[in-house]
Structures are given as structure tokens and as C-alpha cells.
Coordinates of C-alpha atoms in Angstrom, one line a residue:
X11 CA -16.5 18.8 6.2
X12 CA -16.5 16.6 3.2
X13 CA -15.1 13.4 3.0
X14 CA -12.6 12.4 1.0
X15 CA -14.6 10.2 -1.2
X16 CA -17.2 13.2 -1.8
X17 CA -14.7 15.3 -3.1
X18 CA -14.1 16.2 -6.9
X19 CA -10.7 15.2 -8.8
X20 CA -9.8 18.8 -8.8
X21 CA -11.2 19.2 -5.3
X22 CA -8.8 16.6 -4.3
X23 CA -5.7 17.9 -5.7
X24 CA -6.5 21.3 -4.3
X25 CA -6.9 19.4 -0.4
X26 CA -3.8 17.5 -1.2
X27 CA -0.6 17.8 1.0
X28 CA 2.9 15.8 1.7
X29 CA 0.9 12.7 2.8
X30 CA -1.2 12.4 -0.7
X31 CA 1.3 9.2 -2.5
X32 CA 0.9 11.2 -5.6
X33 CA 2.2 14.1 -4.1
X34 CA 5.1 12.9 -1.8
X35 CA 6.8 10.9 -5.1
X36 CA 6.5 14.1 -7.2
X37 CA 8.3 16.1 -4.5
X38 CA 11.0 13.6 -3.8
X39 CA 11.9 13.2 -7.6
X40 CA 12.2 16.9 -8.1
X41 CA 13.8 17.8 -4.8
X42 CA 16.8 14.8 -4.7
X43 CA 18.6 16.7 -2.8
X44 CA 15.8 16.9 0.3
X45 CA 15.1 13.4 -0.5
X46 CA 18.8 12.3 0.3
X47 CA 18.7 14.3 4.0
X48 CA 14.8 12.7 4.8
X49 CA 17.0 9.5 4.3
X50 CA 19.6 10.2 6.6
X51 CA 17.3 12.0 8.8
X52 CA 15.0 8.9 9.1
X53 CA 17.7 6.1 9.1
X54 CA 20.7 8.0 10.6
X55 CA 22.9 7.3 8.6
X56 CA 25.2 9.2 6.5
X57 CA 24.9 9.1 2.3
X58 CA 27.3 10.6 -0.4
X59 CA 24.9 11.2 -2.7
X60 CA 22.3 9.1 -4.4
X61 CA 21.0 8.6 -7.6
X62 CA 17.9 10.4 -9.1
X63 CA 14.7 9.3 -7.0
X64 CA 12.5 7.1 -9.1
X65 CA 8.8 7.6 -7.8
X66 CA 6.1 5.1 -8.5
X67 CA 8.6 2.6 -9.5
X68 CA 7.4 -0.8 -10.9
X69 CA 9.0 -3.9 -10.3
X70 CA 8.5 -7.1 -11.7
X71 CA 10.7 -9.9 -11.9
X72 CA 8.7 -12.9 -14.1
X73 CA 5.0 -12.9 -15.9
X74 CA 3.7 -15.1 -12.8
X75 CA 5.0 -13.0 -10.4
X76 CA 3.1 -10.2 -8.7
X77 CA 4.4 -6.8 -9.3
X78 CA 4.7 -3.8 -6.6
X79 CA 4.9 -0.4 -7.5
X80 CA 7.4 1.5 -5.1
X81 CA 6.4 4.8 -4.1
X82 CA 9.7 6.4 -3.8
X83 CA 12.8 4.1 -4.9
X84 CA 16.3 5.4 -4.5
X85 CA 20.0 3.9 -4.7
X86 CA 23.2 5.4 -3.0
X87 CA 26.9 5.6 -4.5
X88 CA 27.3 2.4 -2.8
X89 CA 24.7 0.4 -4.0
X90 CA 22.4 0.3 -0.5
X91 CA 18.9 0.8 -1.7
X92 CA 16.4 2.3 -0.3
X93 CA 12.5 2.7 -0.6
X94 CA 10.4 5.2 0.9
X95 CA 6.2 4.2 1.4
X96 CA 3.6 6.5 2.5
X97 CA 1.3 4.8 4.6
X98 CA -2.2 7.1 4.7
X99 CA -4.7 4.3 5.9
X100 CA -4.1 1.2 7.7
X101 CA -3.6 -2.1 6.1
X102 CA -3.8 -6.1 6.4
X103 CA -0.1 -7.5 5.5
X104 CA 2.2 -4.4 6.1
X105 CA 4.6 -6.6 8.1
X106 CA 4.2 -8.9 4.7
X107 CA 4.0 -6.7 1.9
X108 CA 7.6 -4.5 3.7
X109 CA 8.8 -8.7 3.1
X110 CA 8.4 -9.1 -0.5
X111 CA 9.5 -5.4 -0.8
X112 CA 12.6 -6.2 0.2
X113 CA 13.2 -9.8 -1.2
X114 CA 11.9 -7.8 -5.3
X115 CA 15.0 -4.7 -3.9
X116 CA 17.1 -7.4 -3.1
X117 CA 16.6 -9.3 -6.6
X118 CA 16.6 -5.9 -8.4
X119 CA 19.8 -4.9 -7.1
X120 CA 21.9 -8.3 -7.5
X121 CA 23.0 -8.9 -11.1
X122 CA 22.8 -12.5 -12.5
X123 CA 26.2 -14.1 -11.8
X124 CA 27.1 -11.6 -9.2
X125 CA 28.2 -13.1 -5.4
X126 CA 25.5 -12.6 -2.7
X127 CA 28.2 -11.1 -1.1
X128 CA 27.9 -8.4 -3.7
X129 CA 24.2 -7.5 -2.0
X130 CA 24.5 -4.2 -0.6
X131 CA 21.9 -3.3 2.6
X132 CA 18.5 -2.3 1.6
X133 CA 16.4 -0.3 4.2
X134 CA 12.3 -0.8 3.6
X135 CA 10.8 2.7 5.2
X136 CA 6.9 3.2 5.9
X137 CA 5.9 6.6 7.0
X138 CA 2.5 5.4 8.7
X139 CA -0.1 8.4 9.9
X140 CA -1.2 6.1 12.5
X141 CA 0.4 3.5 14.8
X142 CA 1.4 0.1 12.6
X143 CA 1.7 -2.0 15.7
X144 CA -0.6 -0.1 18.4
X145 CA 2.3 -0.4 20.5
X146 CA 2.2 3.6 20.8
X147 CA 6.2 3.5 19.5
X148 CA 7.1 6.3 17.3
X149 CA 9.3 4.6 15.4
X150 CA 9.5 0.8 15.1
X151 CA 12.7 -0.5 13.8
X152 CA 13.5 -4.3 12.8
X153 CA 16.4 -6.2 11.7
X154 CA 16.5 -10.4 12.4
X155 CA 18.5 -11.6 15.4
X156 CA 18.9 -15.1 17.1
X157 CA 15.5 -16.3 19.0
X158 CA 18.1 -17.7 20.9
X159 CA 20.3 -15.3 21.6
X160 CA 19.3 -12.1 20.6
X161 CA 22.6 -10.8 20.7
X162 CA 23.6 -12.7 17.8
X163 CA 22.6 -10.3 14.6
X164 CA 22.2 -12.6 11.5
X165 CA 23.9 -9.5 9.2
X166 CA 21.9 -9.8 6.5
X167 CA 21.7 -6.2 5.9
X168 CA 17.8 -6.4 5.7
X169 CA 16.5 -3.0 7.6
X170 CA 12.9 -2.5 7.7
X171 CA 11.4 0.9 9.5
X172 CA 7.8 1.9 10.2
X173 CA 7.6 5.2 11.4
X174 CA 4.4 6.4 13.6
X175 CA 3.4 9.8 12.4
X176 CA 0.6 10.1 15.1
X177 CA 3.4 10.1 17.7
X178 CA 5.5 13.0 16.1
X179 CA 5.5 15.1 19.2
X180 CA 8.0 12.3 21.1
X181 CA 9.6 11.6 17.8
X182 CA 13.6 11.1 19.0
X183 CA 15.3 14.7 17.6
X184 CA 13.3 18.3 16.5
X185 CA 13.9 17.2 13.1
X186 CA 11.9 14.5 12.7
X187 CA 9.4 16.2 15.1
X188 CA 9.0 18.7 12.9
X189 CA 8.5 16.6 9.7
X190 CA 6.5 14.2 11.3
X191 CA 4.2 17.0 12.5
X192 CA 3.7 18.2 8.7
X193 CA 3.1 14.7 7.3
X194 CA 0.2 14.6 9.9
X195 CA -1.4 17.6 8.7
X196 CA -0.7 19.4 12.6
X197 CA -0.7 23.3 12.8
X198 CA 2.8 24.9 11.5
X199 CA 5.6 24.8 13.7
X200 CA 7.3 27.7 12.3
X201 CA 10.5 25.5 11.5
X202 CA 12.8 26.1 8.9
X203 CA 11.9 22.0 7.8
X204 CA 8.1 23.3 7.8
X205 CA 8.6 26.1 5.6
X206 CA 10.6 23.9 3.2
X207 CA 8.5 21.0 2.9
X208 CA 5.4 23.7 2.7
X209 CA 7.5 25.6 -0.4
X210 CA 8.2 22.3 -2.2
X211 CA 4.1 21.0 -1.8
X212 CA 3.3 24.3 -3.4
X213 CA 5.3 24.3 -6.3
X214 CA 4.2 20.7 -7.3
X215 CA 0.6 21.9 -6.9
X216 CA 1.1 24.4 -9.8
X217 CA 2.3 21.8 -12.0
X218 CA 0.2 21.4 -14.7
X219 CA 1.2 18.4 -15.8
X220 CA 1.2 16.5 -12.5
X221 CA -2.4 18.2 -11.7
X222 CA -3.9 16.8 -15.4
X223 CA -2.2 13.2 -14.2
X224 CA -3.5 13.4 -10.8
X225 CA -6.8 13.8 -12.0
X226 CA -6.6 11.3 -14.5
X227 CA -5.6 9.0 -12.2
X228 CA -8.3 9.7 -10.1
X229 CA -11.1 9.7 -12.3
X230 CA -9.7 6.2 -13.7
X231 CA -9.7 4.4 -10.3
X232 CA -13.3 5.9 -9.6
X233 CA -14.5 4.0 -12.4
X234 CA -12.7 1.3 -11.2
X235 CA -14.1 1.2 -7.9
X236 CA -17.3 2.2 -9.5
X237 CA -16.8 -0.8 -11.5
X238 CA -15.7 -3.3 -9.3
X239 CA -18.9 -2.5 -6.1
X240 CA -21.0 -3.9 -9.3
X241 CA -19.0 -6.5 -9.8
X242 CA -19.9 -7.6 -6.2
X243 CA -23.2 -6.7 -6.1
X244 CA -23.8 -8.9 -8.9
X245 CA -22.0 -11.7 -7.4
X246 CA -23.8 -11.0 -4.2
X247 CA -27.4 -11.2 -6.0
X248 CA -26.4 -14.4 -7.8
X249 CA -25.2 -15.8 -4.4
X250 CA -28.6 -15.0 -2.7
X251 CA -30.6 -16.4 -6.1
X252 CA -28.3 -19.5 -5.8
X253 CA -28.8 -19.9 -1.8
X254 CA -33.2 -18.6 -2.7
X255 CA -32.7 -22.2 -5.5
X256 CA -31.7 -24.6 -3.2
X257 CA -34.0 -23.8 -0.3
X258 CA -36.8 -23.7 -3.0
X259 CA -35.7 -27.2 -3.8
X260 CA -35.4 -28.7 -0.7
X261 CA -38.5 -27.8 0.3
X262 CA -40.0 -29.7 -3.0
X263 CA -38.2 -32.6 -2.0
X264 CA -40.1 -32.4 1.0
X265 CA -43.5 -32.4 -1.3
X266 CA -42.0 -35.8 -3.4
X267 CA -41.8 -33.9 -6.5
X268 CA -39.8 -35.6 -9.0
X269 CA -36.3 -34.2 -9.8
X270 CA -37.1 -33.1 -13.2
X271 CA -39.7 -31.1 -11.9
X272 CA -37.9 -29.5 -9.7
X273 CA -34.5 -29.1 -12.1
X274 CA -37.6 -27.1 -14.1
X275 CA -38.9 -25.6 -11.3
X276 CA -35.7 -23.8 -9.3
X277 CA -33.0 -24.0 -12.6
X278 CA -30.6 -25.8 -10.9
X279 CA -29.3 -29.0 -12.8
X280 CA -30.6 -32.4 -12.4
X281 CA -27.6 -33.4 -10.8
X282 CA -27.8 -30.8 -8.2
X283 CA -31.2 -31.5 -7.7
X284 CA -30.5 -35.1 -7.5
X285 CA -27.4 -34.5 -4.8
X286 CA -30.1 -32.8 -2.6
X287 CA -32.1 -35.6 -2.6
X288 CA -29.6 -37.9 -1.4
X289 CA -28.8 -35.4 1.2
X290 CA -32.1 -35.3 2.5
X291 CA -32.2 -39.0 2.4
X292 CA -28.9 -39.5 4.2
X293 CA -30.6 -37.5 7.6

């Protein structure tokens, strides 16, 4: 089997399924209504209705800042927000990055002037294909207590849930095993959910306009990953030419060559040259 890096733009769009980013935000923004019951399914909560899903949402709040770009971002009738990440690969930070998640939904939702006790709950939601923690939990949930007294909730309305789609087979309820077990790519459990979710992937696969995007997209961060291994290589070979200069140098030092023949010599500046020299003098 081909990896995923070996595969075409088109050949990648064809092997793409609920867990491709691209492909979960076009299904949630064209199916609102499935998006509103994944949220009650994964938080269990009940919603009245929300308002259009806004996928690949970018959010800035100043020039200086750094931005985020939300996969799926979503508000209810009563102002809770909610974001929805699909998590293919492990990554550094997530505990981090679900942080300033919240603190740009939390700035995005208060208007200037309002009360902070105007901020409605916002819920943070990764749907990780393996384990975030490696505690083997399928679903790890966090809100901030007392260290003191962890009885004592500080009510901040700050819910942030990583879900653990490797564990989907003790997932609590058949609902969330069964969605679970299709975000991890597992054999077809013959649910109802299944056929659904399979029924929504295939009609955003014979979108046109989301295949031509798709592709674009990928072909555009091939070139910039294309771009950016030459970046490093070249850093890397001026590095080693850099490292190659000075051991060139010290080893002239060694002869009693004068620093200006050696500056000539290697390319490095005179006052490189010259804090070598007292280097090797100071040992």
C-alpha cells in the first residue's frame, strides 16, 4: 500500500474519508442538522438549534497576534460556542493549542463593553484517532477545579474534550461507538449512524468544487513543504560550512598564522578570527 505522501492530489481525494479536515468541515457545513446531534452526542447536552457551521474558520484578534483556523466552529441559540477539531496525527501542544482555542472563542464571543458575565460556555472538542494522553481513556474530559479541594468547580464554563477514536469499541453508548468506529476507518457496523455518515462522505466526494479546492490546496502545500525541506537543507549546509570554517581556523591558529591569513583563508571575519585566538589563548 502507498503512503499517503506517495499519493497523487486526485489520488488523495479519492482515499479520503470523514477523518480527512477537509472533508469533515465540508460535511458539517452542509449537513447542520447532523452537525447539531454529533454535538449533543459528544457533549451530552441538549441544543435548540444552532447557527450555520462555519468550517475552517479564521480567527484573529490583532496584527501581532497568531491566528488559528478552526476546523469546524459553531454557536447555539444561546450563545455557547462550540469548536469541533479533527485530530489525524499526533501533536506537540494539544493540551496548549485547545488553551488559546478557547481564550480566541472566548474573546470572539464577548462584545467590547459587554459584562464577563455575558460569556456564555464554550466547549473545545478534539476527535483524536489515537490516544492524546496514553492513558487508554476513550474520552478525556476537563474542566478546572480547586487543587485543594477538587470539589470546588471554579464555573468558568471552560469545557475542553479529547475524544480517543482508537478506543471506540468501549466508547460510553452505541452511538458514539458507532461513529467512533467510522472516523477510524474500522469495517462497517451496519448502523443506521454508519450508513448516514457513509451517504454524507459520498455526496461531498462528487462535489466539484470542493474536489478542484482540495487539490489545490494540496498541490499548494506540497510546494510548500517542497519549499520549506530546501530551506533547511540549505541552512543545514551553511551550518556544516560554518562549523567546517572554524575548525579550519583553529587548526591555523595552531600553525601561528596571522589572523588576516586566516580571515583570507576560511572567510570568516577578522573579528571572528581574532575571538578564536583569544579562545585558544585563554586554555
Amino acid at each position: 500500500m502507498r503512503r499517503a505522501d506517495e499519493l497523487t492530489p486526485a489520488q488523495k481525494w479519492e482515499a479520503a474519508t470523514l477523518a480527512d479536515n477537509f472533508i469533515f468541515c465540508k460535511v458539517m457545513a452542509a449537513n447542520p442538522g447532523f452537525c447539531k446531534e454529533l454535538l449533543e452526542l459528544l457533549l451530552g447536552i441538549e441544543i435548540d438549534r444552532i447557527e450555520h457551521p462555519a468550517a475552517e474558520h479564521s480567527l484573529k484578534i490583532d496584527y501581532g497576534s497568531k491566528g488559528i483556523r478552526f476546523d469546524v466552529y459553531v454557536k447555539d441559540g444561546t450563545g455557547r460556542c462550540f469548536d469541533i477539531e479533527v485530530q489525524t496525527t499526533k501533536r506537540k501542544n494539544i493540551a496548549r493549542r485547545s488553551r488559546y482555542y478557547q481564550s480566541l472563542m472566548d474573546v470572539d464571543a464577548l462584545a467590547a463593553g459587554a459584562d464577563y458575565g455575558d460569556l456564555k460556555d464554550g466547549y473545545v472538542i478534539f476527535l483524536c484517532l489515537d490516544d492524546p494522553f496514553g492513558r487508554g481513556l476513550p474520552v478525556y474530559r476537563f474542566t478546572n477545579t480547586c487543587a485543594e479541594d477538587a470539589s470546588v468547580s471554579l464555573g468558568d464554563g471552560a469545557h475542553k474534550i479529547f475524544y480517543n477514536a482508537a478506543k471506540h469499541d468501549i466508547m460510553p453508548g452505541e452511538a458514539l461507538r458507532s461513529f467512533f468506529r467510522f472516523l477510524a476507518g474500522a469495517a462497517d457496523d451496519g448502523s443506521a449512524l454508519s450508513g448516514r455518515l457513509d451517504a454524507m462522505v459520498s455526496r461531498a466526494k462528487t462535489n466539484a468544487q470542493w474536489r478542484h479546492q482540495f487539490m489545490t490546496w494540496e498541490q499548494e502545500m506540497r510546494i510548500q513543504v517542497r519549499e520549506r525541506a530546501e530551506e533547511l537543507a540549505q541552512e543545514r549546509a551553511e551550518e556544516l560550512a560554518a562549523q567546517k570554517a572554524v575548525e579550519t581556523a583553529r587548526k591555523l591558529l595552531d600553525m601561528a598564522l596571522a589572523s588576516e591569513q586566516i580571515a583570507e583563508a576560511t572567510g570568516l571575519p577578522l573579528e571572528q578570527v581574532e575571538r578564536l585566538r583569544q579562545e585558544s589563548s585563554a586554555v
